[in-house]
Short mmCIF file of C-alpha atoms and ligand atoms in Angstrom, two decimals:
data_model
loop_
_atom_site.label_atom_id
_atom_site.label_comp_id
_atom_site.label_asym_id
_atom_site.label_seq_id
_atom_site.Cartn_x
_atom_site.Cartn_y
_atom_site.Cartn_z
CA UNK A 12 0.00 0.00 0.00
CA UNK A 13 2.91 2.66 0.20
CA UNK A 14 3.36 5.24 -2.30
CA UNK A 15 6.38 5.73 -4.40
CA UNK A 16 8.28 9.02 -2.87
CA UNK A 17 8.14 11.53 -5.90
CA UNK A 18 9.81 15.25 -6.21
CA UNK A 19 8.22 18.37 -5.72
CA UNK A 20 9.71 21.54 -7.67
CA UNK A 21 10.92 24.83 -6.30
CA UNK A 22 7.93 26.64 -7.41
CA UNK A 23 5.62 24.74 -5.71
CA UNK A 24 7.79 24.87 -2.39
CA UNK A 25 8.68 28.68 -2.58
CA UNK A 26 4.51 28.89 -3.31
CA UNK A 27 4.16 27.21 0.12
CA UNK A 28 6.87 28.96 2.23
CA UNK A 29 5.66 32.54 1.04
CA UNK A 30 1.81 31.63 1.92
CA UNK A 31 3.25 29.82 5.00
CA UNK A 32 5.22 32.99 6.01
CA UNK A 33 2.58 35.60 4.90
CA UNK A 34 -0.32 33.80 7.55
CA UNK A 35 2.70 32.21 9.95
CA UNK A 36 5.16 34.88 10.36
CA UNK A 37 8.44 34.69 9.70
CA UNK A 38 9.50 33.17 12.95
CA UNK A 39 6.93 30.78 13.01
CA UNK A 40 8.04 29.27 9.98
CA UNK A 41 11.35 29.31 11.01
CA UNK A 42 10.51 27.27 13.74
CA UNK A 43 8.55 24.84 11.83
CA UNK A 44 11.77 24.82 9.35
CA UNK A 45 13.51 23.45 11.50
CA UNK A 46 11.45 21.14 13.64
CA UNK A 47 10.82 19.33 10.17
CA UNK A 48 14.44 19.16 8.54
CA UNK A 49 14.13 22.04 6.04
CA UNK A 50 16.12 24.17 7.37
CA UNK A 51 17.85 25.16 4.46
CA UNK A 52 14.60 27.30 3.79
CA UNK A 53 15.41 29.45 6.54
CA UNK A 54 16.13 33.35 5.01
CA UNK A 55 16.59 31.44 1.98
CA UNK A 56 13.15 30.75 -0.18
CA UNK A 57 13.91 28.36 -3.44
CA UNK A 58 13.28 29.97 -6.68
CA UNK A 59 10.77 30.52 -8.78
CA UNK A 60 11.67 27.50 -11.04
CA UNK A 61 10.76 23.63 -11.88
CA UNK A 62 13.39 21.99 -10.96
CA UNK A 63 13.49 19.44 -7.82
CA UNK A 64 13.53 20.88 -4.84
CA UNK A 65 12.29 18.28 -2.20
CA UNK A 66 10.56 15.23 -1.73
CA UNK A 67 6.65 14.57 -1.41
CA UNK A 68 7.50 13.16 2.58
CA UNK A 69 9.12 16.24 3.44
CA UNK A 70 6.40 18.17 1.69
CA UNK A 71 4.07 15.76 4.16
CA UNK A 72 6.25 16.18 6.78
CA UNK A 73 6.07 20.29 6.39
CA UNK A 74 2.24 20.22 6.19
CA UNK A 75 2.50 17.59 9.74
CA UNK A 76 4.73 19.98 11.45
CA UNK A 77 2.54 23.18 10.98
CA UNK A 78 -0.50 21.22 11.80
CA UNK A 79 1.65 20.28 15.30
CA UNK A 80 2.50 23.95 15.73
CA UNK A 81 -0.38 25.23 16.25
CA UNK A 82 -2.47 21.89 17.63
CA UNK A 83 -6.19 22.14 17.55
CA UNK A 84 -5.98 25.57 15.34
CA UNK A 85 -3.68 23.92 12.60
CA UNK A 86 -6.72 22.55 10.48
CA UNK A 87 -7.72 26.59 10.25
CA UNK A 88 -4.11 27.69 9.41
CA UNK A 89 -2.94 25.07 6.76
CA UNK A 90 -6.35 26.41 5.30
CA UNK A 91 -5.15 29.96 5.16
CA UNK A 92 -1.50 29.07 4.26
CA UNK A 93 -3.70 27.13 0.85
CA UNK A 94 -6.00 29.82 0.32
CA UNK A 95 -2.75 32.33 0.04
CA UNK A 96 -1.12 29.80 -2.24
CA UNK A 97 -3.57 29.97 -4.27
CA UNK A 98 -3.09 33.83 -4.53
CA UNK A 99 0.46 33.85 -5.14
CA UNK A 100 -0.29 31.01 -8.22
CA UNK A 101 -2.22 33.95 -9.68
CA UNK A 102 -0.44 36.93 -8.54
CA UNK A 103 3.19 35.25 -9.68
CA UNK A 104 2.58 32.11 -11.53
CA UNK A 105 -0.17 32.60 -13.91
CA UNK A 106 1.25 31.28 -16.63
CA UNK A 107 1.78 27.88 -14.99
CA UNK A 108 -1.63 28.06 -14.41
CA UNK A 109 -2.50 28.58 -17.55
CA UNK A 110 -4.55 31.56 -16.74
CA UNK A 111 -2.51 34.74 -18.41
CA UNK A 112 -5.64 36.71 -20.49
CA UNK A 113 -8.25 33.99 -19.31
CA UNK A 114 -11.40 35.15 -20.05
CA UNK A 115 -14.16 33.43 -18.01
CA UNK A 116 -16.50 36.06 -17.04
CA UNK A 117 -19.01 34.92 -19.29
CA UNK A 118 -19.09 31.21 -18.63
CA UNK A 119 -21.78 29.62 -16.50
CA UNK A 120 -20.50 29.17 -12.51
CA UNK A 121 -20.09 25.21 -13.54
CA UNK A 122 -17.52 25.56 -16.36
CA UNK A 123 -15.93 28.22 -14.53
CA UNK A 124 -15.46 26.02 -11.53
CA UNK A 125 -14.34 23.36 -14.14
CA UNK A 126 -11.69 25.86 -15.90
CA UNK A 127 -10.06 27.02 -12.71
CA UNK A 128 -10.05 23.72 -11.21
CA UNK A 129 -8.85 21.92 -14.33
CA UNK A 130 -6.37 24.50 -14.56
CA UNK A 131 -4.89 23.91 -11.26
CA UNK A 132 -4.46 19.98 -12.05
CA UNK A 133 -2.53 20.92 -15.42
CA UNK A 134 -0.41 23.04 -13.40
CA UNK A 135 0.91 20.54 -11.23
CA UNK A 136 1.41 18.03 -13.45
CA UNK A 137 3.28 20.19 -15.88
CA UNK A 138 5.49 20.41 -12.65
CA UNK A 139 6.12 16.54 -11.98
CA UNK A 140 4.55 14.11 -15.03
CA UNK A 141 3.98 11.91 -12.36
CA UNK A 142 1.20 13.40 -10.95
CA UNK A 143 -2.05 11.67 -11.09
CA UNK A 144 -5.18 14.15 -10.82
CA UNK A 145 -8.42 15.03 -13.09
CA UNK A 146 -11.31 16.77 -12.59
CA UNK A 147 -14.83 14.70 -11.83
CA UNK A 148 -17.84 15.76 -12.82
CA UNK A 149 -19.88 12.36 -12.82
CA UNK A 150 -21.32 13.32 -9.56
CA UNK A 151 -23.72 15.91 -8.72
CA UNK A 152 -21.19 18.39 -7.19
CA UNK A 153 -17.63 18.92 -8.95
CA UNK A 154 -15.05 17.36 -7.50
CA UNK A 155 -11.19 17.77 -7.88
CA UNK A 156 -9.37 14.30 -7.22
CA UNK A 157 -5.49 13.71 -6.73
CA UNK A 158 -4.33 10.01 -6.37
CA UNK A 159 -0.81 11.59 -5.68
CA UNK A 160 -1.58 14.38 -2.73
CA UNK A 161 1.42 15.43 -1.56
CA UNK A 162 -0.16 16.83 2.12
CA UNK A 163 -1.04 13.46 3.08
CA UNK A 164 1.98 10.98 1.76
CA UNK A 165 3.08 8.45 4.51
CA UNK A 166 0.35 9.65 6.75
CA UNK A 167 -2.49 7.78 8.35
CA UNK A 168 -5.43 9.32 9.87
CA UNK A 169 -9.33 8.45 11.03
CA UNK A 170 -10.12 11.93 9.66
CA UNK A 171 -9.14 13.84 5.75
CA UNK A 172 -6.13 16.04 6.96
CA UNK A 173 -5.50 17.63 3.54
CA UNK A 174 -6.69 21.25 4.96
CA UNK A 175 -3.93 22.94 2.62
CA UNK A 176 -5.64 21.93 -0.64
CA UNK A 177 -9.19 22.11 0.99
CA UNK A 178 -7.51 26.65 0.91
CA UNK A 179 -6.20 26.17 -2.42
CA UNK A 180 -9.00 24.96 -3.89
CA UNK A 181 -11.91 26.90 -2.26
CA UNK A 182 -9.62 30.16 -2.93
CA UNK A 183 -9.73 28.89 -6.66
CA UNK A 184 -13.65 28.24 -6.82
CA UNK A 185 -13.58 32.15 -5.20
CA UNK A 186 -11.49 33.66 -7.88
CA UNK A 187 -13.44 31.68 -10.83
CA UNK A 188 -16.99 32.41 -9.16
CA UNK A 189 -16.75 35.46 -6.91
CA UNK A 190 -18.16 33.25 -4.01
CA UNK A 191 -17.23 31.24 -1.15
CA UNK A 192 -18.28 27.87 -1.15
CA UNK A 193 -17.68 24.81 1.10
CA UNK A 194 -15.18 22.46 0.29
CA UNK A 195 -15.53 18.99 1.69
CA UNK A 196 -12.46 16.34 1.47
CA UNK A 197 -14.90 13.51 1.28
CA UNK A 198 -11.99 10.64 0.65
CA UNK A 199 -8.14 10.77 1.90
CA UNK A 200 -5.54 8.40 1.23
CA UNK A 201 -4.31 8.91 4.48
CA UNK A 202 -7.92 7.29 5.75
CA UNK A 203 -7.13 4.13 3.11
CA UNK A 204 -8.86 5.99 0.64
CA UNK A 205 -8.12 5.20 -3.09
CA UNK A 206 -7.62 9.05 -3.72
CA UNK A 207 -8.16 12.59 -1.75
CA UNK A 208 -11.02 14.07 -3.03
CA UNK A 209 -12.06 17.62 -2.68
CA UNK A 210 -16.16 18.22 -3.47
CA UNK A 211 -17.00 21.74 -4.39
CA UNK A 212 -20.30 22.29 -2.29
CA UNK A 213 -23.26 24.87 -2.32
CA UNK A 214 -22.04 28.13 -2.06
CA UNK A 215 -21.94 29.97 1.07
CA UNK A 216 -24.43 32.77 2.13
ZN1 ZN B 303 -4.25 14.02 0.61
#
């Protein structure tokens, strides 16, 4: 049942340790650095590149140490640290997301959930081929699916713990449809599921 290890590129990682800093601070992440064995990050973000910067267990074991940091209010936090991710995609990364000049206004609120969402899984498999995520829309709610989450490699759990895409993503379905709308991590490989799965629910009042 384990996972191959796979590589995660400095883009993605600097994408993470700038969100991480902007909600942590910078000494929080410096603790949480170095309580996880990256602390070659500290003062010294990787660049703004695709090539290898760690492994998918020390991206798990990055998401596990600021989830320990802050104990009961991690869940809340990892979802901030993904919903500015997701910002600094757009603001810096655009391209990669394959949004430069997107023009979605006009879509209905399904296909622009579907074009920001699909967008995202392009973008990270552009970044490591090895990535294994799609869109589903055989259900009645969208769903975003990874079979190769990064958040939750090695990890076991009763409960989903992938609160970092659970930001990214409902921060995505906010910048495609101008709402909020619950996100709900309805399978986790971490909880022996085949896949983590991320439903895009009603919006939010
Ligand atoms: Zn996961």
């Amino acid at each position: 049942m384990s996972r191959p290890d796979s590589v995660i590129v400095n883009g993605l990682v600097r994408q993470a340790l700038v969100s991480a800093e902007e909600v942590m601070g910078a000494n929080g992440l410096h603790t949480v650095l170095r309580t996880c064995g990256l602390e070659r990050y500290v003062d010294s973000m990787p660049p703004n590149d695709m090539n290898s910067a760690i492994n998918t267990s020390d991206y798990a074991k990055l998401n596990q140490a600021i989830e320990g940091f802050y104990g009961r209010a991690g869940k809340g936090m990892l979802r901030r640290i993904g919903k500015a991710s997701f910002q600094y995609g757009i603001r810096e990364q655009a391209a990669l997301l394959g949004l430069a000049g997107a023009a979605i206004k006009l879509l209905p609120e399904k296909q622009r959930i579907k074009f920001i969402l699909n967008g995202m899984v392009n973008a990270l498999k552009k970044s490591n081929s090895a990535v294994d995520a799609w869109v589903d829309e055989s259900g009645a709610n969208i769903a975003y699916i990874e079979r190769t989450c990064a958040i939750c490699w090695g990890r076991t759990s009763q409960t989903p713990l992938c609160h970092l895409y659970i930001g990214s993503i409902s921060e995505a379905v906010l910048w495609a449809t101008g709402g909020e709308h619950d996100i709900i991590e309805t399978h986790c490989l971490a909880k022996g599921d085949e896949y983590c799965r991320f439903e895009v629910g009603a919006a939010k009042a």
